[in-house]
PDB file of C-alpha atoms in Angstrom:
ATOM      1  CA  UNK A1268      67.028-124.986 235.912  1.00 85.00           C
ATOM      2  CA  UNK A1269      64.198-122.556 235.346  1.00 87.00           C
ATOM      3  CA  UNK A1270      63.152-122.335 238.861  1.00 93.00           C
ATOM      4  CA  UNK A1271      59.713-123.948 238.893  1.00 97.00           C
ATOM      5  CA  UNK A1272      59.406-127.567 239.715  1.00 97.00           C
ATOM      6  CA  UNK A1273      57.311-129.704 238.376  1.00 98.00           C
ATOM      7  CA  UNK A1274      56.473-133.572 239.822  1.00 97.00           C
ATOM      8  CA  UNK A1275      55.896-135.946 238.446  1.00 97.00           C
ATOM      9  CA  UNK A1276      58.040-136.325 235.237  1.00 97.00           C
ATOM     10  CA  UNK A1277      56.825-138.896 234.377  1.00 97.00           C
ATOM     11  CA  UNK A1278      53.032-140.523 235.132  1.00 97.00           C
ATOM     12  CA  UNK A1279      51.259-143.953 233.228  1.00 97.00           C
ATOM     13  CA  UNK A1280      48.054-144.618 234.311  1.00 97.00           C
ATOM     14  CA  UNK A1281      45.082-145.818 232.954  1.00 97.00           C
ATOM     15  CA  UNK A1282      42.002-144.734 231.208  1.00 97.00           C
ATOM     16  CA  UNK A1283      38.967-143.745 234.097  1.00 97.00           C
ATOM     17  CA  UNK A1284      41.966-142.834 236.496  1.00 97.00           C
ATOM     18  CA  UNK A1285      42.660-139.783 238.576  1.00 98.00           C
ATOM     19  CA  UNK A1286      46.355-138.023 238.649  1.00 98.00           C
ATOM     20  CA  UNK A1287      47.267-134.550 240.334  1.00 98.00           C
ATOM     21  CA  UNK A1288      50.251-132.709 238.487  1.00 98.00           C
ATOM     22  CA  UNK A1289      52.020-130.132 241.200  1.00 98.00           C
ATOM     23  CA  UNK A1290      54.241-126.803 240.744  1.00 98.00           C
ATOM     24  CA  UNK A1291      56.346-125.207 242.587  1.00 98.00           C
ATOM     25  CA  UNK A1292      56.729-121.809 241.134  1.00 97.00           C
ATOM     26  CA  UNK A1293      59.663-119.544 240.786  1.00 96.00           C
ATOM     27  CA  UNK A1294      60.515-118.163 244.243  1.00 94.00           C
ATOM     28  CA  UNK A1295      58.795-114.398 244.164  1.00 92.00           C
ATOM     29  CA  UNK A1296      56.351-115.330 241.636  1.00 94.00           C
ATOM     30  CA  UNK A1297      52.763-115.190 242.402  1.00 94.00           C
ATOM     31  CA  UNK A1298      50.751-115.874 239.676  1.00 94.00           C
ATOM     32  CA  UNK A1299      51.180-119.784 237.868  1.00 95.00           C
ATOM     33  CA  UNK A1300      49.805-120.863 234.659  1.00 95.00           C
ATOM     34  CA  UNK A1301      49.006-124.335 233.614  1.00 96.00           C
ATOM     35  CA  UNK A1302      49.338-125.508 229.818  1.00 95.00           C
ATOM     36  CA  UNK A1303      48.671-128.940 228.055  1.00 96.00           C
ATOM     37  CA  UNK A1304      51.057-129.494 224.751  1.00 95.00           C
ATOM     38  CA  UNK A1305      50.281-132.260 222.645  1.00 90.00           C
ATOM     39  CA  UNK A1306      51.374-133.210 219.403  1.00 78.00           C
ATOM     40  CA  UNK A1307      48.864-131.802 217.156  1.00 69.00           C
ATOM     41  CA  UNK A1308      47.507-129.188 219.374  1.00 68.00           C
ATOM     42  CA  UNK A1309      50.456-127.135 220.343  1.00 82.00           C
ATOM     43  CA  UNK A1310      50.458-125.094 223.859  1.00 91.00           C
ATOM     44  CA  UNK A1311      46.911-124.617 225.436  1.00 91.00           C
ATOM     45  CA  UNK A1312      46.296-122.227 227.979  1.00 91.00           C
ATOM     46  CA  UNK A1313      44.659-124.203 230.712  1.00 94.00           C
ATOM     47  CA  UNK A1314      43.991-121.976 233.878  1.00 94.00           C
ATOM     48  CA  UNK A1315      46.042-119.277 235.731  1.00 93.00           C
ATOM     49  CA  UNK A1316      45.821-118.699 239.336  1.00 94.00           C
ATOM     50  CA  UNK A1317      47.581-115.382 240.873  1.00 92.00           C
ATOM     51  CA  UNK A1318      48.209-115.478 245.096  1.00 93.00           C
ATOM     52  CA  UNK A1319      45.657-118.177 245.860  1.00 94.00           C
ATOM     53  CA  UNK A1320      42.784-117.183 243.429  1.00 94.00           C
ATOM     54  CA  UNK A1321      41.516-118.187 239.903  1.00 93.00           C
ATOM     55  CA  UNK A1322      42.765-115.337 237.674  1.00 90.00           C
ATOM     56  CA  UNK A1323      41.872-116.806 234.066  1.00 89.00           C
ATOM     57  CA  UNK A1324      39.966-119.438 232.245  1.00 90.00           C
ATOM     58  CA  UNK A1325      41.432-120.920 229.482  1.00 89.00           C
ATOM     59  CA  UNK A1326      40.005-124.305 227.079  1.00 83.00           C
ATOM     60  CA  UNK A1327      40.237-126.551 230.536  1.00 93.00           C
ATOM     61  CA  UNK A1328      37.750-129.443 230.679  1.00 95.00           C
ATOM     62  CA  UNK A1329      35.223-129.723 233.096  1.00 96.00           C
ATOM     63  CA  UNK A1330      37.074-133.323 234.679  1.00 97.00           C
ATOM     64  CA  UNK A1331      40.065-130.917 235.034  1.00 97.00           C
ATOM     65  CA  UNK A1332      40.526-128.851 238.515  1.00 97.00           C
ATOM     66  CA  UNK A1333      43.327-126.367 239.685  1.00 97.00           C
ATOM     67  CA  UNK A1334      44.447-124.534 242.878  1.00 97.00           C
ATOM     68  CA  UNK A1335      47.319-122.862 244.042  1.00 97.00           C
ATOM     69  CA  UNK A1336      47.720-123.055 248.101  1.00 97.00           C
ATOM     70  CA  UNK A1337      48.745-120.288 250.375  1.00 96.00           C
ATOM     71  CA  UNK A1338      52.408-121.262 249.793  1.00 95.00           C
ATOM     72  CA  UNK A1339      51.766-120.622 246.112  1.00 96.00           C
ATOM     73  CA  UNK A1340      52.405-124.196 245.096  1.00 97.00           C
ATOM     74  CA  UNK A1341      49.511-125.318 242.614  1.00 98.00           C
ATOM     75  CA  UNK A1342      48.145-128.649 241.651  1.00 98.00           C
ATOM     76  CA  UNK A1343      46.383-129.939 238.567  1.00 98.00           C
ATOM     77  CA  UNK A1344      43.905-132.289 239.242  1.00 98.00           C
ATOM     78  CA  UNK A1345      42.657-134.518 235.940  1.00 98.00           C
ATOM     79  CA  UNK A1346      39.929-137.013 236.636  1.00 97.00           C
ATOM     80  CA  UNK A1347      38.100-139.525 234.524  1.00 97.00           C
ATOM     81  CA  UNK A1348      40.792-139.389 232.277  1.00 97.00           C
ATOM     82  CA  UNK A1349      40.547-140.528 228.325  1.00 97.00           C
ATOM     83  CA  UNK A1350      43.509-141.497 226.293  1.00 96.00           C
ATOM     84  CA  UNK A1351      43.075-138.402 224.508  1.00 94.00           C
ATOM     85  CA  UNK A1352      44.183-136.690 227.755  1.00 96.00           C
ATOM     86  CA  UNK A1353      47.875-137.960 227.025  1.00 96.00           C
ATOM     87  CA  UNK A1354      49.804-135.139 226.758  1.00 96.00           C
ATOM     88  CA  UNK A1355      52.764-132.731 228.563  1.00 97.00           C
ATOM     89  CA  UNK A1356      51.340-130.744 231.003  1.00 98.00           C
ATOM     90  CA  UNK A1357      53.225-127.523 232.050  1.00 97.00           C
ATOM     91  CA  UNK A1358      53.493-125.201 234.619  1.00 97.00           C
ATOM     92  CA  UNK A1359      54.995-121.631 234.344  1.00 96.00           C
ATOM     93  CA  UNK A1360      55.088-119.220 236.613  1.00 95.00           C
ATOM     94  CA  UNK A1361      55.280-115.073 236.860  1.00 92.00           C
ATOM     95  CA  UNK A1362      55.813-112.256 238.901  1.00 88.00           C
ATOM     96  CA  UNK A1363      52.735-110.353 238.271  1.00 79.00           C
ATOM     97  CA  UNK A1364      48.867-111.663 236.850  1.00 71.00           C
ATOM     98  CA  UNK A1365      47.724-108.770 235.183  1.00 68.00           C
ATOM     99  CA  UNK A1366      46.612-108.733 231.446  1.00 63.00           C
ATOM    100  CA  UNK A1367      48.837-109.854 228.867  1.00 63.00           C
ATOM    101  CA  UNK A1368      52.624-108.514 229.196  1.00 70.00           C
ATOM    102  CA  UNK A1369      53.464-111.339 232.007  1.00 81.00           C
ATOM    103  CA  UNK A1370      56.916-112.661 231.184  1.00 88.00           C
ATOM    104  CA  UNK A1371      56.232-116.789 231.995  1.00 92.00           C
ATOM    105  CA  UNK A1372      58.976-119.179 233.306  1.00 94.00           C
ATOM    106  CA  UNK A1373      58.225-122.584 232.471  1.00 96.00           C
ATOM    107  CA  UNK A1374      59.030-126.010 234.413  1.00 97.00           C
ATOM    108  CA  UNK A1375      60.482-128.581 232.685  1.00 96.00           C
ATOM    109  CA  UNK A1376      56.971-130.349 232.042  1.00 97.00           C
ATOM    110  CA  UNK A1377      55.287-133.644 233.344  1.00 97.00           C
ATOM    111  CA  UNK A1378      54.413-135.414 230.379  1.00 97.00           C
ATOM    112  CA  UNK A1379      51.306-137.880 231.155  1.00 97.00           C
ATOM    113  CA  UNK A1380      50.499-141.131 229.381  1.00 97.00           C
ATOM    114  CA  UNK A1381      46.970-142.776 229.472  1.00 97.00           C
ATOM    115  CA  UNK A1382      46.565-146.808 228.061  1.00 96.00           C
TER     116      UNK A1382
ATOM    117  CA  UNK B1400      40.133-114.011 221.360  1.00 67.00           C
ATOM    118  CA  UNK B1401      43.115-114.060 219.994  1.00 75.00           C
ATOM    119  CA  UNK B1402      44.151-115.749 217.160  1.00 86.00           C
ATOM    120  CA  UNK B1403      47.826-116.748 216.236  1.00 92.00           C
ATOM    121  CA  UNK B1404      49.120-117.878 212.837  1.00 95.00           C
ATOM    122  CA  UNK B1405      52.802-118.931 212.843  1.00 96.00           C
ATOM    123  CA  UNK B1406      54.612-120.219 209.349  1.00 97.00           C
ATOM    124  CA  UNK B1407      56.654-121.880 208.757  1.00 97.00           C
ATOM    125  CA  UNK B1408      56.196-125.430 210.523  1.00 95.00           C
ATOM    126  CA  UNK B1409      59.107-126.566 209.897  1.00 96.00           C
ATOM    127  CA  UNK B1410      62.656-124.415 208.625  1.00 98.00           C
ATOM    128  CA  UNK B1411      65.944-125.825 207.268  1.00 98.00           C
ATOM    129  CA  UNK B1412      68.982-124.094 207.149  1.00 97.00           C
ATOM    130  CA  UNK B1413      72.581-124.045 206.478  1.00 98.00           C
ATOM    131  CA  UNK B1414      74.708-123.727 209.202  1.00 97.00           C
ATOM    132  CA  UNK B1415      75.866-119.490 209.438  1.00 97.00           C
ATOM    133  CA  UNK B1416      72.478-118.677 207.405  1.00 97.00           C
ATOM    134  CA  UNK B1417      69.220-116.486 208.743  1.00 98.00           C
ATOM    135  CA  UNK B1418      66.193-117.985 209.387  1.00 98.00           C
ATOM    136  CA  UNK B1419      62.771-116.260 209.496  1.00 98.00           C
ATOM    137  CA  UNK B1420      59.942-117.354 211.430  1.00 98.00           C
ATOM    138  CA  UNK B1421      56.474-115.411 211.082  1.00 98.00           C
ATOM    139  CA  UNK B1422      53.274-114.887 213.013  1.00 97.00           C
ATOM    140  CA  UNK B1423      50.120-113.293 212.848  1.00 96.00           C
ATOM    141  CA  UNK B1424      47.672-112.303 215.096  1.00 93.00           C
ATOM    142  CA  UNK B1425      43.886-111.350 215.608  1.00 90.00           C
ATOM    143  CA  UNK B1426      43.387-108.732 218.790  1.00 85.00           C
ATOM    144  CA  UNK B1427      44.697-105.660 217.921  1.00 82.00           C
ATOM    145  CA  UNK B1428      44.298-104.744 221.566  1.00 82.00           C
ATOM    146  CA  UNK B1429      47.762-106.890 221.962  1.00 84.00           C
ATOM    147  CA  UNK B1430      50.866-105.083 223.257  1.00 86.00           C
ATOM    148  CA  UNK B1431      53.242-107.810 223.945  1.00 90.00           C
ATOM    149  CA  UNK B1432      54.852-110.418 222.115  1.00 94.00           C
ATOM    150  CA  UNK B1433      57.054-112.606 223.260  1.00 95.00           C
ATOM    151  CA  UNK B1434      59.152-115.393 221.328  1.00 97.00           C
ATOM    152  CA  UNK B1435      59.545-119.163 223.081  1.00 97.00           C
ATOM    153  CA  UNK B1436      62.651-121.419 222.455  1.00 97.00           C
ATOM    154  CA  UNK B1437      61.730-124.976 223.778  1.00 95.00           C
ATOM    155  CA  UNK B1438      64.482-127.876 223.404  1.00 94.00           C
ATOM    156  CA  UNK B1439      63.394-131.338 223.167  1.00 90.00           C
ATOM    157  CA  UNK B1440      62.687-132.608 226.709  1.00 88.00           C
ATOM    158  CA  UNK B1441      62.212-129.120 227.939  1.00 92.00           C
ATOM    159  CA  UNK B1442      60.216-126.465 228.717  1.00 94.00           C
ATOM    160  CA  UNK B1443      59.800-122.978 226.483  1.00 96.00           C
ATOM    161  CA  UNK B1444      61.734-120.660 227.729  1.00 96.00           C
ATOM    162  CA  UNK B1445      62.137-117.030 226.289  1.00 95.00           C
ATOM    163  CA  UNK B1446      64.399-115.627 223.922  1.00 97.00           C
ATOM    164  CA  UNK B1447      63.253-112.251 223.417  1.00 96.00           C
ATOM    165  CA  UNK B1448      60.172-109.976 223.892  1.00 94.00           C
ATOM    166  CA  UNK B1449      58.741-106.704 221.886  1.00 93.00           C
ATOM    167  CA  UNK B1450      56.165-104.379 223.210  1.00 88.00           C
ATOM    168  CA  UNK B1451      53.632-102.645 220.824  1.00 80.00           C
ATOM    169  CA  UNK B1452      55.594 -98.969 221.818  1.00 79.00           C
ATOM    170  CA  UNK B1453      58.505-100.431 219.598  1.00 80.00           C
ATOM    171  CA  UNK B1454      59.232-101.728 215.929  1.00 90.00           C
ATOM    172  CA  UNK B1455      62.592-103.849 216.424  1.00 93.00           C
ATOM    173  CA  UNK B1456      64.399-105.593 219.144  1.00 93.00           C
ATOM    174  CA  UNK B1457      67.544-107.063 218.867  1.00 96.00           C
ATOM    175  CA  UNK B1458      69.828-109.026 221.476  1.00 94.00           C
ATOM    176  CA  UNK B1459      73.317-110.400 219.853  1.00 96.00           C
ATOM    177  CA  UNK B1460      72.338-113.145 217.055  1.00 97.00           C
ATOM    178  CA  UNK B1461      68.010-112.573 217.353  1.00 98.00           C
ATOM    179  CA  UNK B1462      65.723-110.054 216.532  1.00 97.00           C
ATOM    180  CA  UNK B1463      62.262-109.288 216.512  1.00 97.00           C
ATOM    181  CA  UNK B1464      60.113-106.683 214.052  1.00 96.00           C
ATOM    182  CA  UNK B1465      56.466-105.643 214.866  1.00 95.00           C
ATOM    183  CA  UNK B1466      53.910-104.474 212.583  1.00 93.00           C
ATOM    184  CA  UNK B1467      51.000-103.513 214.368  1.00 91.00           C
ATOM    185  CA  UNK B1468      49.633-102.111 211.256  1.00 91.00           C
ATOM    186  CA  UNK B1469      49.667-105.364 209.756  1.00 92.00           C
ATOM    187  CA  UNK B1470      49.122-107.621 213.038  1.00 93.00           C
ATOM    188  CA  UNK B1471      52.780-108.955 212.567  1.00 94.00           C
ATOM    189  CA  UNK B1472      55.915-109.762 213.509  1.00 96.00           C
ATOM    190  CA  UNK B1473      58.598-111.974 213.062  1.00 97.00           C
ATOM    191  CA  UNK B1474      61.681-113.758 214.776  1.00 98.00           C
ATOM    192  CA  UNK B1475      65.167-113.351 212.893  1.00 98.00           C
ATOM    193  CA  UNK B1476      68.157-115.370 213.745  1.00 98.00           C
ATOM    194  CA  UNK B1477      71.576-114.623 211.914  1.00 97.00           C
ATOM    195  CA  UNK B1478      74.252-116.637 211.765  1.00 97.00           C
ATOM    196  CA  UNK B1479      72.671-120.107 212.435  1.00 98.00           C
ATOM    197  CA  UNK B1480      74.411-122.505 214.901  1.00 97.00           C
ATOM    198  CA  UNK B1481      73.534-126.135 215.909  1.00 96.00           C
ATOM    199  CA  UNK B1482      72.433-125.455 219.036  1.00 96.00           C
ATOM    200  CA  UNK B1483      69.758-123.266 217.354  1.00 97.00           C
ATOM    201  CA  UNK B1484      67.722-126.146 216.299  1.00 97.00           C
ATOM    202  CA  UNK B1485      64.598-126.141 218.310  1.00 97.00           C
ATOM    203  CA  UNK B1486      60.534-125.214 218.290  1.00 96.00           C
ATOM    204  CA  UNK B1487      60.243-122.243 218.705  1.00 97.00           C
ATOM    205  CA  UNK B1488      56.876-120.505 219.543  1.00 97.00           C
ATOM    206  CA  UNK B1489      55.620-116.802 219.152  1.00 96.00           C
ATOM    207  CA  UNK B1490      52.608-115.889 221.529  1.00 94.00           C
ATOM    208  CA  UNK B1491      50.189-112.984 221.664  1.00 91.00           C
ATOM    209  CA  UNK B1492      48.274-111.932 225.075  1.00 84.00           C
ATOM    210  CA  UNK B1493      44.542-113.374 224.485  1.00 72.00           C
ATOM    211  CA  UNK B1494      41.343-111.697 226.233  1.00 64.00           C
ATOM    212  CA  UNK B1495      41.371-113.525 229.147  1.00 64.00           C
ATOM    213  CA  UNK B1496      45.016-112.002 230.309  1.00 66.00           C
ATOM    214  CA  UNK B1497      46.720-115.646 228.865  1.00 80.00           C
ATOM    215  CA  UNK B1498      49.188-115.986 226.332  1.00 87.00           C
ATOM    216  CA  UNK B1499      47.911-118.076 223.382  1.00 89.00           C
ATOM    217  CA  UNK B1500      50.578-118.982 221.647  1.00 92.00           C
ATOM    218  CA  UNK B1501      51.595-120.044 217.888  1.00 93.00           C
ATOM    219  CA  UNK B1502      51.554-123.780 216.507  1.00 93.00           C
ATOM    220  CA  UNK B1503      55.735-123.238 216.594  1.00 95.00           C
ATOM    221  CA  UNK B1504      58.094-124.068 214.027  1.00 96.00           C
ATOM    222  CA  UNK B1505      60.593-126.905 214.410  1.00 96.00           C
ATOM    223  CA  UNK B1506      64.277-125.019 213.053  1.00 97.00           C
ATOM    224  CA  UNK B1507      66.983-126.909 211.977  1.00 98.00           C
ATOM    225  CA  UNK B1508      70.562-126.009 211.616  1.00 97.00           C
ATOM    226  CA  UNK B1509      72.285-128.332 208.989  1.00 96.00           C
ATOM    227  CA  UNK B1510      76.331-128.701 209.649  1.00 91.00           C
TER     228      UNK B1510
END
């Protein structure tokens, strides 16, 4: 157990639908990161938030949203969504949310399905 | 931003051999470089880590070499065990203070 949580494990839904992915992150950790894997893409930075606020910008889609709430929890919010958007989503979490040398604890993943 | 090259996709090897696992990257501005282990069903989770103020890192059976000359490094692992076989994933801190990481390579340990 890494230390961040991650619910749902598991979500099917259907194309046009809305989901919301939440993390809890690693207890002392302010700053959480969101990343999409799929098969051919590999790991995409997402979005990072650090103690409430938008930190970093990564290749996130406009039907896409984030926050992270005063209790540092975050959600992923993923709207209108395509089959294409089928994919793991994960969550990882650090101490600090400066530039670059942030060592990131991952969650275990949700992994999304869209028919 | 940055750009990261890893090779090879995919590694077989013998059970007690090395394996090698290589990446490249773009920013030359990078100063940390951390290597990813993920297990299927799992999230990454590091192995081991290099800043740019060093040239080798080693922790029991893994190592990592830097080249910042070249915009390089790699990931050793000696002695190759089952429980080795996994993607692993070498990342690179991109300009927007993210990691972007590498495609990963998918290592198998034959018995």
């Amino acid at each position: 157990d890494s230390g961040v949580t991650q619910t749902p494990k598991h979500l099917i839904t259907a194309t046009g639908q809305r989901v919301t992915l939440r993390c809890s992150p690693r207890s002392g950790d302010l700053s959480v990161y969101w990343y999409q894997q799929s098969l051919d893409q590999g790991l995409q930075f997402l979005i990072q938030y650090y103690n409430g606020e938008e930190r970093a910008k990564g290749n996130i889609l406009e039907r896409f949203s984030a926050q992270q709430f005063p209790d540092l929890h975050s959600e992923l919010n993923l709207s209108s969504l395509e089959l294409g958007d089928s994919a793991l989503y994960f969550c990882a979490s650090s101490v600090t949310g400066g530039y670059g040398a942030n060592v990131l604890t991952f969650g275990a993943g949700s992994r999304l399905t869209v028919l | 931003g940055e750009n990261v090259e890893q090779h090879p996709s995919t590694l077989s090897v013998q059970e007690g051999d090395s394996a090698v696992i290589k990446c490249t990257y773009s920013d030359s501005a990078s100063n940390y470089f951390p290597w990813y282990k993920q297990e299927l069903g799992k999230g990454p989770q590091l192995i081991i880590d290099i800043r740019s103020n060093v040239g080798e890192k080693k922790d029991q059976r893994i190592a990592v070499t830097l080249n910042k000359t070249a915009k390089h490094f790699s990931l050793h692992i000696t002695e190759t065990q089952p429980e080795d076989s996994a993607v692993y994933f070498c990342a690179a801190p991109g300009s927007a203070r993210q990691l972007t990481f590498g495609s990963g390579t998918q290592l198998t340990v034959l018995p």
